[in-house]
PDB file of C-alpha atoms in Angstrom:
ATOM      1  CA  UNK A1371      -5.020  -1.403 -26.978  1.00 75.00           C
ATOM      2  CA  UNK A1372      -8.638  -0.895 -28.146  1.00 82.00           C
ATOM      3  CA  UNK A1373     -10.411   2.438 -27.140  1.00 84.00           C
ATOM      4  CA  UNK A1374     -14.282   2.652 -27.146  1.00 78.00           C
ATOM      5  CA  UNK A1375     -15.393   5.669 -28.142  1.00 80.00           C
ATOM      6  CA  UNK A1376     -18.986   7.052 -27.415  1.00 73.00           C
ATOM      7  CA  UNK A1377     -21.192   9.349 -29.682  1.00 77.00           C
ATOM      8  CA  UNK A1378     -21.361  12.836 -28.425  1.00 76.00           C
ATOM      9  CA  UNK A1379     -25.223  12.044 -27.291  1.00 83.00           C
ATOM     10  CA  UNK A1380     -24.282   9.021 -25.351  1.00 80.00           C
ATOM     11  CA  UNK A1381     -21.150  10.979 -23.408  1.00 76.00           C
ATOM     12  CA  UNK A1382     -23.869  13.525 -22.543  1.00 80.00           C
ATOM     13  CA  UNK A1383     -26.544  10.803 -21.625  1.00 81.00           C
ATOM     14  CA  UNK A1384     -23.689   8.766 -19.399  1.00 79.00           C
ATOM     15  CA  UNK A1385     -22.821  12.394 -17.465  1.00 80.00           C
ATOM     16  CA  UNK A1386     -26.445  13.569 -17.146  1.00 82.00           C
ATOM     17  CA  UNK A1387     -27.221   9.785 -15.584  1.00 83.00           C
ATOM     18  CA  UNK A1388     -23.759   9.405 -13.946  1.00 89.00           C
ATOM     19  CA  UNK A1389     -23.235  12.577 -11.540  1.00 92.00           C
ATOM     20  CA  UNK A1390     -26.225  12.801  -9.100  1.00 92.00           C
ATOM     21  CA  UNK A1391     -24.562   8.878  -8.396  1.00 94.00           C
ATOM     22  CA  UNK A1392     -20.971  10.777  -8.310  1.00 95.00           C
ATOM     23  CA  UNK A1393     -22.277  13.769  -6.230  1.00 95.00           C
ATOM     24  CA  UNK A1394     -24.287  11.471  -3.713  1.00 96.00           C
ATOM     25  CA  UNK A1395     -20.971   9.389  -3.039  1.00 96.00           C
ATOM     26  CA  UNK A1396     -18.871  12.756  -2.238  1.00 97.00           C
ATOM     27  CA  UNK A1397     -21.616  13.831  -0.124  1.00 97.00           C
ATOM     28  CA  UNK A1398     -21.745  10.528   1.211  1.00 98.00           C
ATOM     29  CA  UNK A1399     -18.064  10.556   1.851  1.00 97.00           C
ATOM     30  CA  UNK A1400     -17.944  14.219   2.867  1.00 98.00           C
ATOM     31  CA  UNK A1401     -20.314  13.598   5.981  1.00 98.00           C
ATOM     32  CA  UNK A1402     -18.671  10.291   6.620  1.00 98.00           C
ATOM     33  CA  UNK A1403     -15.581  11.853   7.076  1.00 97.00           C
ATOM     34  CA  UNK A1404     -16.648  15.140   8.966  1.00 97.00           C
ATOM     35  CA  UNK A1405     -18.212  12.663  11.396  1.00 97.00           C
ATOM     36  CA  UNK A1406     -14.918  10.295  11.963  1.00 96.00           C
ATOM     37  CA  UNK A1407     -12.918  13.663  12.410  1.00 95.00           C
ATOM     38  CA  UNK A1408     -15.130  15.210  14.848  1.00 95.00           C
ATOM     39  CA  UNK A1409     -14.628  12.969  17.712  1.00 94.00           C
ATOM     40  CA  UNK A1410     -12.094  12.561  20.598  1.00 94.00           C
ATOM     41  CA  UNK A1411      -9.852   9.475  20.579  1.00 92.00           C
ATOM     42  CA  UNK A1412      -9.313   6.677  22.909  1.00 92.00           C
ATOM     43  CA  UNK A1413      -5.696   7.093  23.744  1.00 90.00           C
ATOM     44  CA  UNK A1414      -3.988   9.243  26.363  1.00 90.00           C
ATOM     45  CA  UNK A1415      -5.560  12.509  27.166  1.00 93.00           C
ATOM     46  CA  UNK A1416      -2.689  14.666  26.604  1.00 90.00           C
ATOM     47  CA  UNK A1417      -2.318  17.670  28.784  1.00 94.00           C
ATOM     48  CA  UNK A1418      -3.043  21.292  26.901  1.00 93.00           C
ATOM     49  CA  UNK A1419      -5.330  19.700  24.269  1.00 91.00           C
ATOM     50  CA  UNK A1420      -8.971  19.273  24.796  1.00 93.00           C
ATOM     51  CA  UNK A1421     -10.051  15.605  23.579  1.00 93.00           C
ATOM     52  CA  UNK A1422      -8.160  12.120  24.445  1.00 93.00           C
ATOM     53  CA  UNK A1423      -5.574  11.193  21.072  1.00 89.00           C
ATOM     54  CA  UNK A1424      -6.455   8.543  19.046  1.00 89.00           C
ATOM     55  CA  UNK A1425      -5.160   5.307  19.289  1.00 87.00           C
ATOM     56  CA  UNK A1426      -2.853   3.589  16.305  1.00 82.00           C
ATOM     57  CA  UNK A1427      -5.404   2.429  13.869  1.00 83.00           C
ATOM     58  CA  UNK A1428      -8.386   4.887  14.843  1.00 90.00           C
ATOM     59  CA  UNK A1429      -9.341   7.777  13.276  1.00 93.00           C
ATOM     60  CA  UNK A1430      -7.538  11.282  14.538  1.00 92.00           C
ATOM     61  CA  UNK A1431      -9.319  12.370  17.411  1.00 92.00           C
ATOM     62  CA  UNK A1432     -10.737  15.969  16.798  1.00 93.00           C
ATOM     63  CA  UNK A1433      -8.295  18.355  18.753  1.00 91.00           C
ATOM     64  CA  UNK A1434      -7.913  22.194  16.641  1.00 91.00           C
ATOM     65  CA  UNK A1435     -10.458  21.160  14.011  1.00 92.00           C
ATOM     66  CA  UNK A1436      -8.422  22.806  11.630  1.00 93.00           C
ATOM     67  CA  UNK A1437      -8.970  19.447  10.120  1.00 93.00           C
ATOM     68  CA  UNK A1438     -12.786  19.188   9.837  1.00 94.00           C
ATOM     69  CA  UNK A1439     -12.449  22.931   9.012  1.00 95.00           C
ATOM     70  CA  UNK A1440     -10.941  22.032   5.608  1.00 95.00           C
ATOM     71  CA  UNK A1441     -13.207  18.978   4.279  1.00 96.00           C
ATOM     72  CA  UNK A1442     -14.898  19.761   1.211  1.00 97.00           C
ATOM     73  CA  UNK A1443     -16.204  18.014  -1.904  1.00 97.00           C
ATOM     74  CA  UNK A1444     -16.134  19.719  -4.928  1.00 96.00           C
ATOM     75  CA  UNK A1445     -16.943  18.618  -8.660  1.00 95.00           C
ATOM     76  CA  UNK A1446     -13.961  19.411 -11.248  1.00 93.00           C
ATOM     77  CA  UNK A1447     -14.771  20.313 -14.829  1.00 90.00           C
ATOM     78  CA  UNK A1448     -14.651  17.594 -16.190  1.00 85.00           C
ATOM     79  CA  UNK A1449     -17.478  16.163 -13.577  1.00 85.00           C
ATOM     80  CA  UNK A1450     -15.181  14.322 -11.624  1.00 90.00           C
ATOM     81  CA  UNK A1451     -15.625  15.404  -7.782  1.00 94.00           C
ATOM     82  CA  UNK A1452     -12.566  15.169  -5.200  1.00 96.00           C
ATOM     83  CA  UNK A1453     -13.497  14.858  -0.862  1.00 96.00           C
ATOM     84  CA  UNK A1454     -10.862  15.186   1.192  1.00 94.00           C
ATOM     85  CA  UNK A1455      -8.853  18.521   2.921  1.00 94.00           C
ATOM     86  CA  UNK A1456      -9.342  21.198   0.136  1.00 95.00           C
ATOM     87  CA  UNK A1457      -7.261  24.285   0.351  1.00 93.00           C
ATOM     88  CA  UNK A1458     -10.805  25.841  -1.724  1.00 93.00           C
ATOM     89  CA  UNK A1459     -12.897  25.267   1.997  1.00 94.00           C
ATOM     90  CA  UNK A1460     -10.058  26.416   4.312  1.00 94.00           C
ATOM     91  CA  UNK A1461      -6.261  26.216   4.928  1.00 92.00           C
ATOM     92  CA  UNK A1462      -5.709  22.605   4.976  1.00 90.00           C
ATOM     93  CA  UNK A1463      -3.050  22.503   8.002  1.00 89.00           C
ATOM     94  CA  UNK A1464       0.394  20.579   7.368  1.00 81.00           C
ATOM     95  CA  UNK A1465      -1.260  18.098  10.112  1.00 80.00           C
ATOM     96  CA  UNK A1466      -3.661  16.211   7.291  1.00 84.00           C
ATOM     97  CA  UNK A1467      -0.575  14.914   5.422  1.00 79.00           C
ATOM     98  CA  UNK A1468       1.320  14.259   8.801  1.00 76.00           C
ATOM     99  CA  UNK A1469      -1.393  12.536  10.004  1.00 81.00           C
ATOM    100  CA  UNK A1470      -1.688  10.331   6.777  1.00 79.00           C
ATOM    101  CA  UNK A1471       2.336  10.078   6.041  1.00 72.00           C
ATOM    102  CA  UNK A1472       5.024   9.179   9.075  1.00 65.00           C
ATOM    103  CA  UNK A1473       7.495  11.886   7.751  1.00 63.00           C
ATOM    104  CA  UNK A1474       5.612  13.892   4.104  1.00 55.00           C
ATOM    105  CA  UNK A1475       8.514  15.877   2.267  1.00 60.00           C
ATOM    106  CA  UNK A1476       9.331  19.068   3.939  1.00 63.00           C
ATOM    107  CA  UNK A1477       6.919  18.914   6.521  1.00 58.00           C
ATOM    108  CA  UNK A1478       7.942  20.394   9.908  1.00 58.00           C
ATOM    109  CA  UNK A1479       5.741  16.997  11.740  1.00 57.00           C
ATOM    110  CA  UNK A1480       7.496  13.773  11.896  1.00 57.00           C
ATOM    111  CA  UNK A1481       5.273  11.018  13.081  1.00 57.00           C
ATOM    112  CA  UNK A1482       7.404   8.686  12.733  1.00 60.00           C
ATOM    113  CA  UNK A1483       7.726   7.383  16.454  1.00 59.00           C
ATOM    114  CA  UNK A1484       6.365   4.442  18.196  1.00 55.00           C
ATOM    115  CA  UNK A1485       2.895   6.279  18.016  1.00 60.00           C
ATOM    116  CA  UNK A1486       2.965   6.490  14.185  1.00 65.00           C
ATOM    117  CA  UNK A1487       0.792   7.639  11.909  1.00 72.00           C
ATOM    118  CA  UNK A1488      -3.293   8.206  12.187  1.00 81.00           C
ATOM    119  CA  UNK A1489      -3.936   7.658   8.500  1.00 84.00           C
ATOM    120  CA  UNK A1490      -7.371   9.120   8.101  1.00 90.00           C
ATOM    121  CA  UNK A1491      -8.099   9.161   4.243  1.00 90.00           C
ATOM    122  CA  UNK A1492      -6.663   5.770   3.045  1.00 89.00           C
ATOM    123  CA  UNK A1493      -8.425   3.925   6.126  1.00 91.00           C
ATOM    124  CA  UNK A1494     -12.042   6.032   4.859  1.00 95.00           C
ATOM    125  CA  UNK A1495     -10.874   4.787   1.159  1.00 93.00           C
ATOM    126  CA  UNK A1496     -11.221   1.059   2.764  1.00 93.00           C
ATOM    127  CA  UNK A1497     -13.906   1.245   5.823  1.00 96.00           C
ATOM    128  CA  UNK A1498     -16.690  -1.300   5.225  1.00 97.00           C
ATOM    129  CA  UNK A1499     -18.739   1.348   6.836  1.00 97.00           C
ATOM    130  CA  UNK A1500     -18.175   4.091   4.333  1.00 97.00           C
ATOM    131  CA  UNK A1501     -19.009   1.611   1.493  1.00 97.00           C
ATOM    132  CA  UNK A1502     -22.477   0.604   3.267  1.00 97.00           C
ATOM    133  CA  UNK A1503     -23.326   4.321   3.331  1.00 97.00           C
ATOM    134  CA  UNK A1504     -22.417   4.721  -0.143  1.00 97.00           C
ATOM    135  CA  UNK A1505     -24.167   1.728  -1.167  1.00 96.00           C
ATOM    136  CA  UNK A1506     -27.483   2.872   0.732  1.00 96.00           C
ATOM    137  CA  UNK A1507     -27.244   6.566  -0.864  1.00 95.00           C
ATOM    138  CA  UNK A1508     -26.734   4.887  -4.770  1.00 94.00           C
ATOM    139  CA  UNK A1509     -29.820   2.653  -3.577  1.00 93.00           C
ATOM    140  CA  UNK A1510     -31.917   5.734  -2.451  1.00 93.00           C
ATOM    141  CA  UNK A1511     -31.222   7.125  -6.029  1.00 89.00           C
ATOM    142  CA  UNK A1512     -32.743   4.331  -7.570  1.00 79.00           C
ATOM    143  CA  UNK A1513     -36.100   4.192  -5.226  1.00 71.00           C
ATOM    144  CA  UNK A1514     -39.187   6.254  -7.323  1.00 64.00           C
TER     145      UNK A1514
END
């Protein structure tokens, strides 16, 4: 395997040119998804809870918000930046992985029923509209 390795100055010059592009797609993505969760569903309005569920292949509808409580983005040191439920914004309840996995490991939520999952991250990793938004912020970074 060949490695390419860059000059000290042209690392710096890539990461100085690279992260307002890397911090406009986690904002981007950040609102994106804080918009998506903040919504009631389609499905059955359940009794006790105070927005209709979501149907299989929508979003989760908005019901505690404990959810949209925890969304963050936040750049790591080495100028990477992760968006998703960050423990760093609030408490990221057990329901963000049972929502995204029928049964996660040692959660008390099962979801796997007839109802199944609401996979919320992995279907914003692939939503045409996300990447249109993304695409439009990168564009608005290269307007003078």
């Amino acid at each position: 395997m060949t490695t390419l390795k860059l000059h000290l100055d042209a690392q710096e010059r890539l990461r100085r040119y690279l992260q307002p592009a890397l911090e406009a797609i986690a904002q981007e993505t950040l609102t994106f998804l804080q918009e998506k969760l903040n919504q009631p569903g389609s499905g059955v309005h359940h009794p006790g809870l105070p927005n209709p569920s979501s149907n299989p292949g929508e979003y989760p509808a908005k019901q505690s918000g404990a959810l949209l409580a925890c969304l963050g983005a936040a750049q790591l040191t080495d100028g990477s930046w992760v968006v998703g439920a960050l423990n760093s914004v609030a408490p990221v309840p057990v329901e963000a992985w049972a929502l995204e996995f029928p049964a996660p490991p040692n959660s008390p939520i099962d979801r796997n029923t007839v109802y199944g999952a609401r996979p919320w991250l992995s279907k914003a990793h692939g939503d045409p509209e996300l990447h249109a938004r993304i695409r439009g912020a990168l564009n608005a970074l290269t307007r003078p």
